[in-house]
């Protein structure tokens, strides 16, 4: 995924959510709908989240320092994890609280036409934002299912925006149904149940994001196709016989650490070994451009060294 593609999706989502949040709050003040208030807070949370994603992307570009010698690429994972926490607390928990309060203290939803109009408008804007996220994600998706892309992507922004926008569209649909049922039946409980459903939806999305971002923060290996390309590149020099050990880890979405132990022929001179390692590094970077830090240790294969381990 290109950084530009992720930024474009984030900016599109931010622009949509700021406008939507303002219109929803206005509709809430006119209608008193708990579902509308829950959706308003949801849009505020989403707007804050897009701001945090942009902040993470900017901070991750800082150069390495003596204290942080491997750079700041994981800042993008950290701020994406914060996004999940914001969505969980400010979005999901608040919506659940409002829904339960509405069940305890019901009040009639007013100005139904205004509420429905704002929800339909918001659905259109969120749909455009989701379409942008889908379009920007397709090149990185590479034939995977959407769920697999969200689970395996090493770039956090697009999966986060995809889940947020999908949740927003679903939440708006729920709110529209809840408000309409409350108006048609005169039963305010439908509005409360809609709010609770939106809260549960946001909590589920937040938990999925937290689990995925936790894995990236801890450190995940390069994807299998990239590891296979790295293995092939390491033995590109004819003087490197095999890969004894290979370990990879994402220091950021576009920054992979490669540590390898390779088998060289017995009796090679130091200059020949150094030349082989330099050639292998060039081959690895050519095969996987995100492999920024490469450490290669030459060795002779021992009895306990199994190929590919």
PDB file of C-alpha atoms in Angstrom:
ATOM      1  CA  UNK A   1       0.000   0.000   0.000  1.00  0.00           C
ATOM      2  CA  UNK A   2       1.362   3.420  -0.873  1.00  0.00           C
ATOM      3  CA  UNK A   3       1.469   6.015   1.872  1.00  0.00           C
ATOM      4  CA  UNK A   4      -0.260   8.414  -0.509  1.00  0.00           C
ATOM      5  CA  UNK A   5      -3.165   5.997  -0.929  1.00  0.00           C
ATOM      6  CA  UNK A   6      -3.606   5.664   2.808  1.00  0.00           C
ATOM      7  CA  UNK A   7      -3.437   9.420   3.329  1.00  0.00           C
ATOM      8  CA  UNK A   8      -6.015  10.031   0.601  1.00  0.00           C
ATOM      9  CA  UNK A   9      -8.452   7.607   2.246  1.00  0.00           C
ATOM     10  CA  UNK A  10      -7.889   9.194   5.672  1.00  0.00           C
ATOM     11  CA  UNK A  11      -8.439  12.738   4.395  1.00  0.00           C
ATOM     12  CA  UNK A  12     -11.613  11.678   2.572  1.00  0.00           C
ATOM     13  CA  UNK A  13     -12.936  10.036   5.733  1.00  0.00           C
ATOM     14  CA  UNK A  14     -12.005  13.070   7.865  1.00  0.00           C
ATOM     15  CA  UNK A  15     -13.776  15.517   5.549  1.00  0.00           C
ATOM     16  CA  UNK A  16     -16.893  13.348   5.492  1.00  0.00           C
ATOM     17  CA  UNK A  17     -16.994  12.812   9.255  1.00  0.00           C
ATOM     18  CA  UNK A  18     -16.559  16.462  10.225  1.00  0.00           C
ATOM     19  CA  UNK A  19     -19.532  17.457   8.082  1.00  0.00           C
ATOM     20  CA  UNK A  20     -21.584  14.483   9.204  1.00  0.00           C
ATOM     21  CA  UNK A  21     -20.914  15.093  12.903  1.00  0.00           C
ATOM     22  CA  UNK A  22     -22.102  18.691  12.651  1.00  0.00           C
ATOM     23  CA  UNK A  23     -25.305  17.722  10.840  1.00  0.00           C
ATOM     24  CA  UNK A  24     -26.041  14.879  13.268  1.00  0.00           C
ATOM     25  CA  UNK A  25     -25.619  17.084  16.319  1.00  0.00           C
ATOM     26  CA  UNK A  26     -27.976  19.630  14.805  1.00  0.00           C
ATOM     27  CA  UNK A  27     -30.479  16.854  14.088  1.00  0.00           C
ATOM     28  CA  UNK A  28     -30.145  15.536  17.648  1.00  0.00           C
ATOM     29  CA  UNK A  29     -30.913  18.965  19.092  1.00  0.00           C
ATOM     30  CA  UNK A  30     -34.042  19.119  16.935  1.00  0.00           C
ATOM     31  CA  UNK A  31     -35.241  15.539  17.460  1.00  0.00           C
ATOM     32  CA  UNK A  32     -33.934  14.373  20.839  1.00  0.00           C
ATOM     33  CA  UNK A  33     -33.174  10.975  19.247  1.00  0.00           C
ATOM     34  CA  UNK A  34     -30.765   8.804  21.274  1.00  0.00           C
ATOM     35  CA  UNK A  35     -29.752   6.971  18.081  1.00  0.00           C
ATOM     36  CA  UNK A  36     -28.936  10.332  16.493  1.00  0.00           C
ATOM     37  CA  UNK A  37     -26.835  11.330  19.519  1.00  0.00           C
ATOM     38  CA  UNK A  38     -24.988   7.995  19.414  1.00  0.00           C
ATOM     39  CA  UNK A  39     -24.300   8.501  15.713  1.00  0.00           C
ATOM     40  CA  UNK A  40     -23.118  12.074  16.422  1.00  0.00           C
ATOM     41  CA  UNK A  41     -20.590  10.855  18.983  1.00  0.00           C
ATOM     42  CA  UNK A  42     -19.588   8.084  16.586  1.00  0.00           C
ATOM     43  CA  UNK A  43     -18.768  10.672  13.901  1.00  0.00           C
ATOM     44  CA  UNK A  44     -16.842  12.843  16.385  1.00  0.00           C
ATOM     45  CA  UNK A  45     -14.835   9.779  17.418  1.00  0.00           C
ATOM     46  CA  UNK A  46     -14.170   8.923  13.777  1.00  0.00           C
ATOM     47  CA  UNK A  47     -13.025  12.490  13.053  1.00  0.00           C
ATOM     48  CA  UNK A  48     -10.621  12.350  15.999  1.00  0.00           C
ATOM     49  CA  UNK A  49      -9.416   8.965  14.815  1.00  0.00           C
ATOM     50  CA  UNK A  50      -8.551  10.217  11.338  1.00  0.00           C
ATOM     51  CA  UNK A  51      -6.614  13.060  12.943  1.00  0.00           C
ATOM     52  CA  UNK A  52      -4.667  10.549  15.034  1.00  0.00           C
ATOM     53  CA  UNK A  53      -3.878   8.441  11.950  1.00  0.00           C
ATOM     54  CA  UNK A  54      -2.502  11.519  10.148  1.00  0.00           C
ATOM     55  CA  UNK A  55      -0.461  12.375  13.256  1.00  0.00           C
ATOM     56  CA  UNK A  56       0.948   8.849  13.393  1.00  0.00           C
ATOM     57  CA  UNK A  57       1.936   8.945   9.732  1.00  0.00           C
ATOM     58  CA  UNK A  58       3.731  12.248  10.203  1.00  0.00           C
ATOM     59  CA  UNK A  59       5.597  11.198  13.357  1.00  0.00           C
ATOM     60  CA  UNK A  60       6.630   7.877  11.799  1.00  0.00           C
ATOM     61  CA  UNK A  61       8.596   9.743   9.128  1.00  0.00           C
ATOM     62  CA  UNK A  62      11.049  11.199  11.650  1.00  0.00           C
ATOM     63  CA  UNK A  63      14.667  10.087  11.109  1.00  0.00           C
ATOM     64  CA  UNK A  64      16.289   7.622  13.485  1.00  0.00           C
ATOM     65  CA  UNK A  65      18.087   9.014  16.527  1.00  0.00           C
ATOM     66  CA  UNK A  66      20.774   7.707  18.874  1.00  0.00           C
ATOM     67  CA  UNK A  67      18.032   6.671  21.307  1.00  0.00           C
ATOM     68  CA  UNK A  68      15.696   5.209  18.666  1.00  0.00           C
ATOM     69  CA  UNK A  69      18.205   3.737  16.257  1.00  0.00           C
ATOM     70  CA  UNK A  70      15.661   1.662  14.311  1.00  0.00           C
ATOM     71  CA  UNK A  71      13.492   4.690  13.584  1.00  0.00           C
ATOM     72  CA  UNK A  72       9.892   5.560  14.440  1.00  0.00           C
ATOM     73  CA  UNK A  73       7.951   3.440  11.954  1.00  0.00           C
ATOM     74  CA  UNK A  74       5.923   1.776  14.708  1.00  0.00           C
ATOM     75  CA  UNK A  75       4.361   5.126  15.632  1.00  0.00           C
ATOM     76  CA  UNK A  76       1.761   4.323  12.958  1.00  0.00           C
ATOM     77  CA  UNK A  77       0.860   1.133  14.813  1.00  0.00           C
ATOM     78  CA  UNK A  78       0.723   2.918  18.169  1.00  0.00           C
ATOM     79  CA  UNK A  79      -1.638   5.654  17.002  1.00  0.00           C
ATOM     80  CA  UNK A  80      -3.812   3.094  15.216  1.00  0.00           C
ATOM     81  CA  UNK A  81      -4.097   1.254  18.539  1.00  0.00           C
ATOM     82  CA  UNK A  82      -5.118   4.544  20.180  1.00  0.00           C
ATOM     83  CA  UNK A  83      -7.753   4.900  17.452  1.00  0.00           C
ATOM     84  CA  UNK A  84      -9.196   1.528  18.470  1.00  0.00           C
ATOM     85  CA  UNK A  85      -9.315   2.649  22.114  1.00  0.00           C
ATOM     86  CA  UNK A  86     -11.090   5.886  21.183  1.00  0.00           C
ATOM     87  CA  UNK A  87     -13.613   3.973  19.087  1.00  0.00           C
ATOM     88  CA  UNK A  88     -14.168   1.539  21.964  1.00  0.00           C
ATOM     89  CA  UNK A  89     -14.667   4.145  24.690  1.00  0.00           C
ATOM     90  CA  UNK A  90     -16.002   7.267  23.013  1.00  0.00           C
ATOM     91  CA  UNK A  91     -18.008   5.356  20.414  1.00  0.00           C
ATOM     92  CA  UNK A  92     -19.123   1.979  21.702  1.00  0.00           C
ATOM     93  CA  UNK A  93     -19.347   2.509  25.450  1.00  0.00           C
ATOM     94  CA  UNK A  94     -21.056   5.894  25.103  1.00  0.00           C
ATOM     95  CA  UNK A  95     -23.638   4.492  22.674  1.00  0.00           C
ATOM     96  CA  UNK A  96     -24.432   1.615  25.029  1.00  0.00           C
ATOM     97  CA  UNK A  97     -24.826   4.043  27.931  1.00  0.00           C
ATOM     98  CA  UNK A  98     -27.147   6.300  25.933  1.00  0.00           C
ATOM     99  CA  UNK A  99     -29.265   3.369  24.775  1.00  0.00           C
ATOM    100  CA  UNK A 100     -29.705   2.037  28.284  1.00  0.00           C
ATOM    101  CA  UNK A 101     -30.560   5.524  29.562  1.00  0.00           C
ATOM    102  CA  UNK A 102     -33.181   5.867  26.823  1.00  0.00           C
ATOM    103  CA  UNK A 103     -34.758   2.576  27.934  1.00  0.00           C
ATOM    104  CA  UNK A 104     -34.907   3.833  31.526  1.00  0.00           C
ATOM    105  CA  UNK A 105     -36.107   7.327  30.656  1.00  0.00           C
ATOM    106  CA  UNK A 106     -37.883   7.202  27.256  1.00  0.00           C
ATOM    107  CA  UNK A 107     -38.822  10.399  25.438  1.00  0.00           C
ATOM    108  CA  UNK A 108     -40.476  10.975  22.096  1.00  0.00           C
ATOM    109  CA  UNK A 109     -38.376  11.510  18.994  1.00  0.00           C
ATOM    110  CA  UNK A 110     -39.292  14.853  17.420  1.00  0.00           C
ATOM    111  CA  UNK A 111     -38.832  16.236  13.896  1.00  0.00           C
ATOM    112  CA  UNK A 112     -38.617  12.804  12.334  1.00  0.00           C
ATOM    113  CA  UNK A 113     -38.251  14.238   8.821  1.00  0.00           C
ATOM    114  CA  UNK A 114     -35.118  16.143   9.878  1.00  0.00           C
ATOM    115  CA  UNK A 115     -33.593  13.046  11.473  1.00  0.00           C
ATOM    116  CA  UNK A 116     -34.269  10.876   8.436  1.00  0.00           C
ATOM    117  CA  UNK A 117     -32.961  13.542   6.056  1.00  0.00           C
ATOM    118  CA  UNK A 118     -29.703  13.894   7.972  1.00  0.00           C
ATOM    119  CA  UNK A 119     -29.245  10.130   8.173  1.00  0.00           C
ATOM    120  CA  UNK A 120     -29.794   9.709   4.428  1.00  0.00           C
ATOM    121  CA  UNK A 121     -27.334  12.545   3.707  1.00  0.00           C
ATOM    122  CA  UNK A 122     -24.813  11.000   6.091  1.00  0.00           C
ATOM    123  CA  UNK A 123     -25.207   7.617   4.430  1.00  0.00           C
ATOM    124  CA  UNK A 124     -24.329   9.194   1.100  1.00  0.00           C
ATOM    125  CA  UNK A 125     -21.226  10.932   2.484  1.00  0.00           C
ATOM    126  CA  UNK A 126     -20.036   7.860   4.373  1.00  0.00           C
ATOM    127  CA  UNK A 127     -20.636   5.771   1.269  1.00  0.00           C
ATOM    128  CA  UNK A 128     -18.351   8.067  -0.721  1.00  0.00           C
ATOM    129  CA  UNK A 129     -15.697   7.833   1.979  1.00  0.00           C
ATOM    130  CA  UNK A 130     -15.982   4.030   2.038  1.00  0.00           C
ATOM    131  CA  UNK A 131     -15.734   3.925  -1.756  1.00  0.00           C
ATOM    132  CA  UNK A 132     -12.480   5.911  -1.591  1.00  0.00           C
ATOM    133  CA  UNK A 133     -11.062   3.529   1.027  1.00  0.00           C
ATOM    134  CA  UNK A 134     -12.062   0.505  -1.056  1.00  0.00           C
ATOM    135  CA  UNK A 135     -10.525   1.981  -4.224  1.00  0.00           C
ATOM    136  CA  UNK A 136      -7.246   2.816  -2.468  1.00  0.00           C
ATOM    137  CA  UNK A 137      -7.109  -0.639  -0.851  1.00  0.00           C
ATOM    138  CA  UNK A 138      -7.538  -2.706  -4.013  1.00  0.00           C
ATOM    139  CA  UNK A 139      -3.897  -2.490  -5.215  1.00  0.00           C
ATOM    140  CA  UNK A 140      -2.619  -3.691  -1.803  1.00  0.00           C
ATOM    141  CA  UNK A 141      -5.334  -6.330  -1.467  1.00  0.00           C
ATOM    142  CA  UNK A 142      -3.833  -8.389  -4.315  1.00  0.00           C
ATOM    143  CA  UNK A 143      -6.681 -10.875  -4.707  1.00  0.00           C
ATOM    144  CA  UNK A 144      -7.189 -11.521  -0.993  1.00  0.00           C
ATOM    145  CA  UNK A 145     -10.582 -11.440   0.645  1.00  0.00           C
ATOM    146  CA  UNK A 146     -11.367  -8.226   2.481  1.00  0.00           C
ATOM    147  CA  UNK A 147     -11.247  -9.998   5.841  1.00  0.00           C
ATOM    148  CA  UNK A 148      -7.848 -11.503   4.995  1.00  0.00           C
ATOM    149  CA  UNK A 149      -6.564  -8.079   3.927  1.00  0.00           C
ATOM    150  CA  UNK A 150      -7.642  -6.556   7.247  1.00  0.00           C
ATOM    151  CA  UNK A 151      -6.080  -9.424   9.214  1.00  0.00           C
ATOM    152  CA  UNK A 152      -2.757  -9.612   7.353  1.00  0.00           C
ATOM    153  CA  UNK A 153      -2.029  -6.060   6.201  1.00  0.00           C
ATOM    154  CA  UNK A 154       1.130  -4.597   7.720  1.00  0.00           C
ATOM    155  CA  UNK A 155      -0.095  -1.063   6.930  1.00  0.00           C
ATOM    156  CA  UNK A 156      -2.669  -0.033   9.541  1.00  0.00           C
ATOM    157  CA  UNK A 157      -4.365   2.995   7.980  1.00  0.00           C
ATOM    158  CA  UNK A 158      -6.481   1.435   5.246  1.00  0.00           C
ATOM    159  CA  UNK A 159      -7.799  -1.468   7.368  1.00  0.00           C
ATOM    160  CA  UNK A 160      -8.685   1.034  10.104  1.00  0.00           C
ATOM    161  CA  UNK A 161     -10.506   3.353   7.686  1.00  0.00           C
ATOM    162  CA  UNK A 162     -12.243   0.411   5.993  1.00  0.00           C
ATOM    163  CA  UNK A 163     -13.579  -0.910   9.295  1.00  0.00           C
ATOM    164  CA  UNK A 164     -14.541   2.560  10.532  1.00  0.00           C
ATOM    165  CA  UNK A 165     -16.383   3.462   7.348  1.00  0.00           C
ATOM    166  CA  UNK A 166     -18.080   0.071   7.143  1.00  0.00           C
ATOM    167  CA  UNK A 167     -19.178   0.443  10.761  1.00  0.00           C
ATOM    168  CA  UNK A 168     -20.379   3.975  10.066  1.00  0.00           C
ATOM    169  CA  UNK A 169     -22.503   2.895   7.096  1.00  0.00           C
ATOM    170  CA  UNK A 170     -23.953  -0.018   9.094  1.00  0.00           C
ATOM    171  CA  UNK A 171     -24.570   2.237  12.114  1.00  0.00           C
ATOM    172  CA  UNK A 172     -26.354   4.819  10.005  1.00  0.00           C
ATOM    173  CA  UNK A 173     -28.557   2.098   8.537  1.00  0.00           C
ATOM    174  CA  UNK A 174     -29.398   0.883  12.042  1.00  0.00           C
ATOM    175  CA  UNK A 175     -30.157   4.423  13.220  1.00  0.00           C
ATOM    176  CA  UNK A 176     -32.377   5.046  10.181  1.00  0.00           C
ATOM    177  CA  UNK A 177     -34.378   1.881  10.842  1.00  0.00           C
ATOM    178  CA  UNK A 178     -34.639   2.632  14.575  1.00  0.00           C
ATOM    179  CA  UNK A 179     -35.822   6.218  14.118  1.00  0.00           C
ATOM    180  CA  UNK A 180     -38.327   5.188  11.444  1.00  0.00           C
ATOM    181  CA  UNK A 181     -39.766   2.399  13.597  1.00  0.00           C
ATOM    182  CA  UNK A 182     -40.052   4.757  16.560  1.00  0.00           C
ATOM    183  CA  UNK A 183     -41.971   7.244  14.395  1.00  0.00           C
ATOM    184  CA  UNK A 184     -44.273   4.661  12.809  1.00  0.00           C
ATOM    185  CA  UNK A 185     -45.087   2.707  15.968  1.00  0.00           C
ATOM    186  CA  UNK A 186     -44.841   5.486  18.529  1.00  0.00           C
ATOM    187  CA  UNK A 187     -42.607   3.192  20.611  1.00  0.00           C
ATOM    188  CA  UNK A 188     -39.436   5.007  21.696  1.00  0.00           C
ATOM    189  CA  UNK A 189     -37.826   1.711  22.686  1.00  0.00           C
ATOM    190  CA  UNK A 190     -36.895   1.108  19.045  1.00  0.00           C
ATOM    191  CA  UNK A 191     -34.690   4.201  19.185  1.00  0.00           C
ATOM    192  CA  UNK A 192     -33.017   2.886  22.344  1.00  0.00           C
ATOM    193  CA  UNK A 193     -32.495  -0.580  20.878  1.00  0.00           C
ATOM    194  CA  UNK A 194     -30.975   0.981  17.768  1.00  0.00           C
ATOM    195  CA  UNK A 195     -28.542   2.919  19.940  1.00  0.00           C
ATOM    196  CA  UNK A 196     -27.534  -0.202  21.854  1.00  0.00           C
ATOM    197  CA  UNK A 197     -27.020  -2.093  18.587  1.00  0.00           C
ATOM    198  CA  UNK A 198     -24.778   0.685  17.285  1.00  0.00           C
ATOM    199  CA  UNK A 199     -22.783   0.500  20.516  1.00  0.00           C
ATOM    200  CA  UNK A 200     -22.282  -3.259  20.210  1.00  0.00           C
ATOM    201  CA  UNK A 201     -21.233  -2.854  16.574  1.00  0.00           C
ATOM    202  CA  UNK A 202     -18.608  -0.246  17.493  1.00  0.00           C
ATOM    203  CA  UNK A 203     -17.288  -2.379  20.356  1.00  0.00           C
ATOM    204  CA  UNK A 204     -16.832  -5.360  18.032  1.00  0.00           C
ATOM    205  CA  UNK A 205     -14.976  -3.250  15.448  1.00  0.00           C
ATOM    206  CA  UNK A 206     -12.809  -1.701  18.174  1.00  0.00           C
ATOM    207  CA  UNK A 207     -11.848  -5.089  19.611  1.00  0.00           C
ATOM    208  CA  UNK A 208     -10.908  -6.412  16.137  1.00  0.00           C
ATOM    209  CA  UNK A 209      -8.718  -3.341  15.574  1.00  0.00           C
ATOM    210  CA  UNK A 210      -7.071  -3.619  18.995  1.00  0.00           C
ATOM    211  CA  UNK A 211      -6.189  -7.276  18.417  1.00  0.00           C
ATOM    212  CA  UNK A 212      -4.694  -6.529  15.002  1.00  0.00           C
ATOM    213  CA  UNK A 213      -2.770  -3.457  16.126  1.00  0.00           C
ATOM    214  CA  UNK A 214      -1.427  -5.296  19.191  1.00  0.00           C
ATOM    215  CA  UNK A 215       0.117  -7.897  16.893  1.00  0.00           C
ATOM    216  CA  UNK A 216       1.777  -5.210  14.793  1.00  0.00           C
ATOM    217  CA  UNK A 217       3.059  -3.380  17.877  1.00  0.00           C
ATOM    218  CA  UNK A 218       4.613  -6.559  19.243  1.00  0.00           C
ATOM    219  CA  UNK A 219       6.215  -7.182  15.867  1.00  0.00           C
ATOM    220  CA  UNK A 220       5.075  -9.288  12.915  1.00  0.00           C
ATOM    221  CA  UNK A 221       7.190 -11.000  10.301  1.00  0.00           C
ATOM    222  CA  UNK A 222       7.186 -10.101   6.637  1.00  0.00           C
ATOM    223  CA  UNK A 223       4.406 -11.715   4.638  1.00  0.00           C
ATOM    224  CA  UNK A 224       5.108 -15.242   3.309  1.00  0.00           C
ATOM    225  CA  UNK A 225       5.572 -14.074  -0.290  1.00  0.00           C
ATOM    226  CA  UNK A 226       8.105 -11.478   0.846  1.00  0.00           C
ATOM    227  CA  UNK A 227       9.997 -14.018   2.970  1.00  0.00           C
ATOM    228  CA  UNK A 228      10.161 -16.373  -0.010  1.00  0.00           C
ATOM    229  CA  UNK A 229      11.545 -13.553  -2.171  1.00  0.00           C
ATOM    230  CA  UNK A 230      14.132 -12.716   0.506  1.00  0.00           C
ATOM    231  CA  UNK A 231      15.270 -16.361   0.698  1.00  0.00           C
ATOM    232  CA  UNK A 232      15.699 -16.515  -3.054  1.00  0.00           C
ATOM    233  CA  UNK A 233      17.619 -13.246  -3.112  1.00  0.00           C
ATOM    234  CA  UNK A 234      19.964 -14.350  -0.317  1.00  0.00           C
ATOM    235  CA  UNK A 235      21.253 -17.253  -2.411  1.00  0.00           C
ATOM    236  CA  UNK A 236      21.567 -15.179  -5.577  1.00  0.00           C
ATOM    237  CA  UNK A 237      25.388 -15.079  -5.218  1.00  0.00           C
ATOM    238  CA  UNK A 238      26.765 -18.435  -6.313  1.00  0.00           C
ATOM    239  CA  UNK A 239      29.099 -18.408  -3.318  1.00  0.00           C
ATOM    240  CA  UNK A 240      26.172 -18.499  -0.842  1.00  0.00           C
ATOM    241  CA  UNK A 241      25.043 -22.108  -0.734  1.00  0.00           C
ATOM    242  CA  UNK A 242      21.876 -21.901   1.395  1.00  0.00           C
ATOM    243  CA  UNK A 243      19.972 -19.999   4.066  1.00  0.00           C
ATOM    244  CA  UNK A 244      20.489 -21.522   7.506  1.00  0.00           C
ATOM    245  CA  UNK A 245      18.281 -19.135   9.517  1.00  0.00           C
ATOM    246  CA  UNK A 246      16.044 -16.250   8.499  1.00  0.00           C
ATOM    247  CA  UNK A 247      14.155 -13.869  10.776  1.00  0.00           C
ATOM    248  CA  UNK A 248      12.155 -10.845   9.627  1.00  0.00           C
ATOM    249  CA  UNK A 249      10.161  -8.208  11.471  1.00  0.00           C
ATOM    250  CA  UNK A 250       8.216  -5.126  10.455  1.00  0.00           C
ATOM    251  CA  UNK A 251       9.625  -2.023  12.138  1.00  0.00           C
ATOM    252  CA  UNK A 252       6.915  -0.107  10.299  1.00  0.00           C
ATOM    253  CA  UNK A 253       4.560  -0.737   7.375  1.00  0.00           C
ATOM    254  CA  UNK A 254       7.316  -0.007   4.833  1.00  0.00           C
ATOM    255  CA  UNK A 255      10.354  -0.934   6.914  1.00  0.00           C
ATOM    256  CA  UNK A 256      11.362  -4.585   7.299  1.00  0.00           C
ATOM    257  CA  UNK A 257      14.277  -5.829   9.388  1.00  0.00           C
ATOM    258  CA  UNK A 258      16.039  -8.879   7.897  1.00  0.00           C
ATOM    259  CA  UNK A 259      18.445 -11.025   9.941  1.00  0.00           C
ATOM    260  CA  UNK A 260      19.888 -14.094   8.247  1.00  0.00           C
ATOM    261  CA  UNK A 261      22.569 -16.699   8.717  1.00  0.00           C
ATOM    262  CA  UNK A 262      23.787 -18.079   5.404  1.00  0.00           C
ATOM    263  CA  UNK A 263      26.003 -20.997   4.456  1.00  0.00           C
ATOM    264  CA  UNK A 264      29.176 -20.194   2.570  1.00  0.00           C
ATOM    265  CA  UNK A 265      31.694 -22.589   1.093  1.00  0.00           C
ATOM    266  CA  UNK A 266      34.513 -23.706   3.352  1.00  0.00           C
ATOM    267  CA  UNK A 267      37.872 -22.176   2.545  1.00  0.00           C
ATOM    268  CA  UNK A 268      36.551 -18.860   1.184  1.00  0.00           C
ATOM    269  CA  UNK A 269      38.723 -15.820   1.791  1.00  0.00           C
ATOM    270  CA  UNK A 270      37.367 -12.928   3.838  1.00  0.00           C
ATOM    271  CA  UNK A 271      37.182 -10.662   0.811  1.00  0.00           C
ATOM    272  CA  UNK A 272      35.125 -13.258  -1.075  1.00  0.00           C
ATOM    273  CA  UNK A 273      32.706 -13.632   1.865  1.00  0.00           C
ATOM    274  CA  UNK A 274      32.303  -9.858   2.142  1.00  0.00           C
ATOM    275  CA  UNK A 275      31.629  -9.557  -1.584  1.00  0.00           C
ATOM    276  CA  UNK A 276      29.024 -12.337  -1.419  1.00  0.00           C
ATOM    277  CA  UNK A 277      27.227 -10.671   1.493  1.00  0.00           C
ATOM    278  CA  UNK A 278      27.210  -7.295  -0.256  1.00  0.00           C
ATOM    279  CA  UNK A 279      25.801  -8.906  -3.392  1.00  0.00           C
ATOM    280  CA  UNK A 280      23.107 -10.660  -1.352  1.00  0.00           C
ATOM    281  CA  UNK A 281      22.087  -7.382   0.325  1.00  0.00           C
ATOM    282  CA  UNK A 282      21.668  -5.711  -3.053  1.00  0.00           C
ATOM    283  CA  UNK A 283      19.605  -8.670  -4.289  1.00  0.00           C
ATOM    284  CA  UNK A 284      17.350  -8.594  -1.196  1.00  0.00           C
ATOM    285  CA  UNK A 285      16.663  -4.871  -1.505  1.00  0.00           C
ATOM    286  CA  UNK A 286      15.885  -5.334  -5.175  1.00  0.00           C
ATOM    287  CA  UNK A 287      13.439  -8.155  -4.456  1.00  0.00           C
ATOM    288  CA  UNK A 288      11.807  -6.536  -1.399  1.00  0.00           C
ATOM    289  CA  UNK A 289      12.338  -2.739  -1.387  1.00  0.00           C
ATOM    290  CA  UNK A 290      10.884  -2.432   2.139  1.00  0.00           C
ATOM    291  CA  UNK A 291      13.852  -4.458   3.482  1.00  0.00           C
ATOM    292  CA  UNK A 292      15.749  -1.470   4.868  1.00  0.00           C
ATOM    293  CA  UNK A 293      17.900  -3.032   7.602  1.00  0.00           C
ATOM    294  CA  UNK A 294      19.695  -6.238   6.583  1.00  0.00           C
ATOM    295  CA  UNK A 295      22.087  -8.207   8.770  1.00  0.00           C
ATOM    296  CA  UNK A 296      23.710 -11.273   7.208  1.00  0.00           C
ATOM    297  CA  UNK A 297      25.984 -13.628   9.124  1.00  0.00           C
ATOM    298  CA  UNK A 298      28.147 -16.061   7.119  1.00  0.00           C
ATOM    299  CA  UNK A 299      28.615 -19.527   8.579  1.00  0.00           C
ATOM    300  CA  UNK A 300      29.324 -23.143   7.779  1.00  0.00           C
ATOM    301  CA  UNK A 301      26.405 -25.504   8.066  1.00  0.00           C
ATOM    302  CA  UNK A 302      26.592 -27.707  11.150  1.00  0.00           C
ATOM    303  CA  UNK A 303      24.881 -31.021  11.879  1.00  0.00           C
ATOM    304  CA  UNK A 304      22.001 -29.317  13.721  1.00  0.00           C
ATOM    305  CA  UNK A 305      21.339 -26.659  11.063  1.00  0.00           C
ATOM    306  CA  UNK A 306      18.328 -27.518   8.956  1.00  0.00           C
ATOM    307  CA  UNK A 307      17.768 -25.802   5.649  1.00  0.00           C
ATOM    308  CA  UNK A 308      15.233 -23.000   5.767  1.00  0.00           C
ATOM    309  CA  UNK A 309      15.207 -22.709   9.556  1.00  0.00           C
TER     310      UNK A 309
END
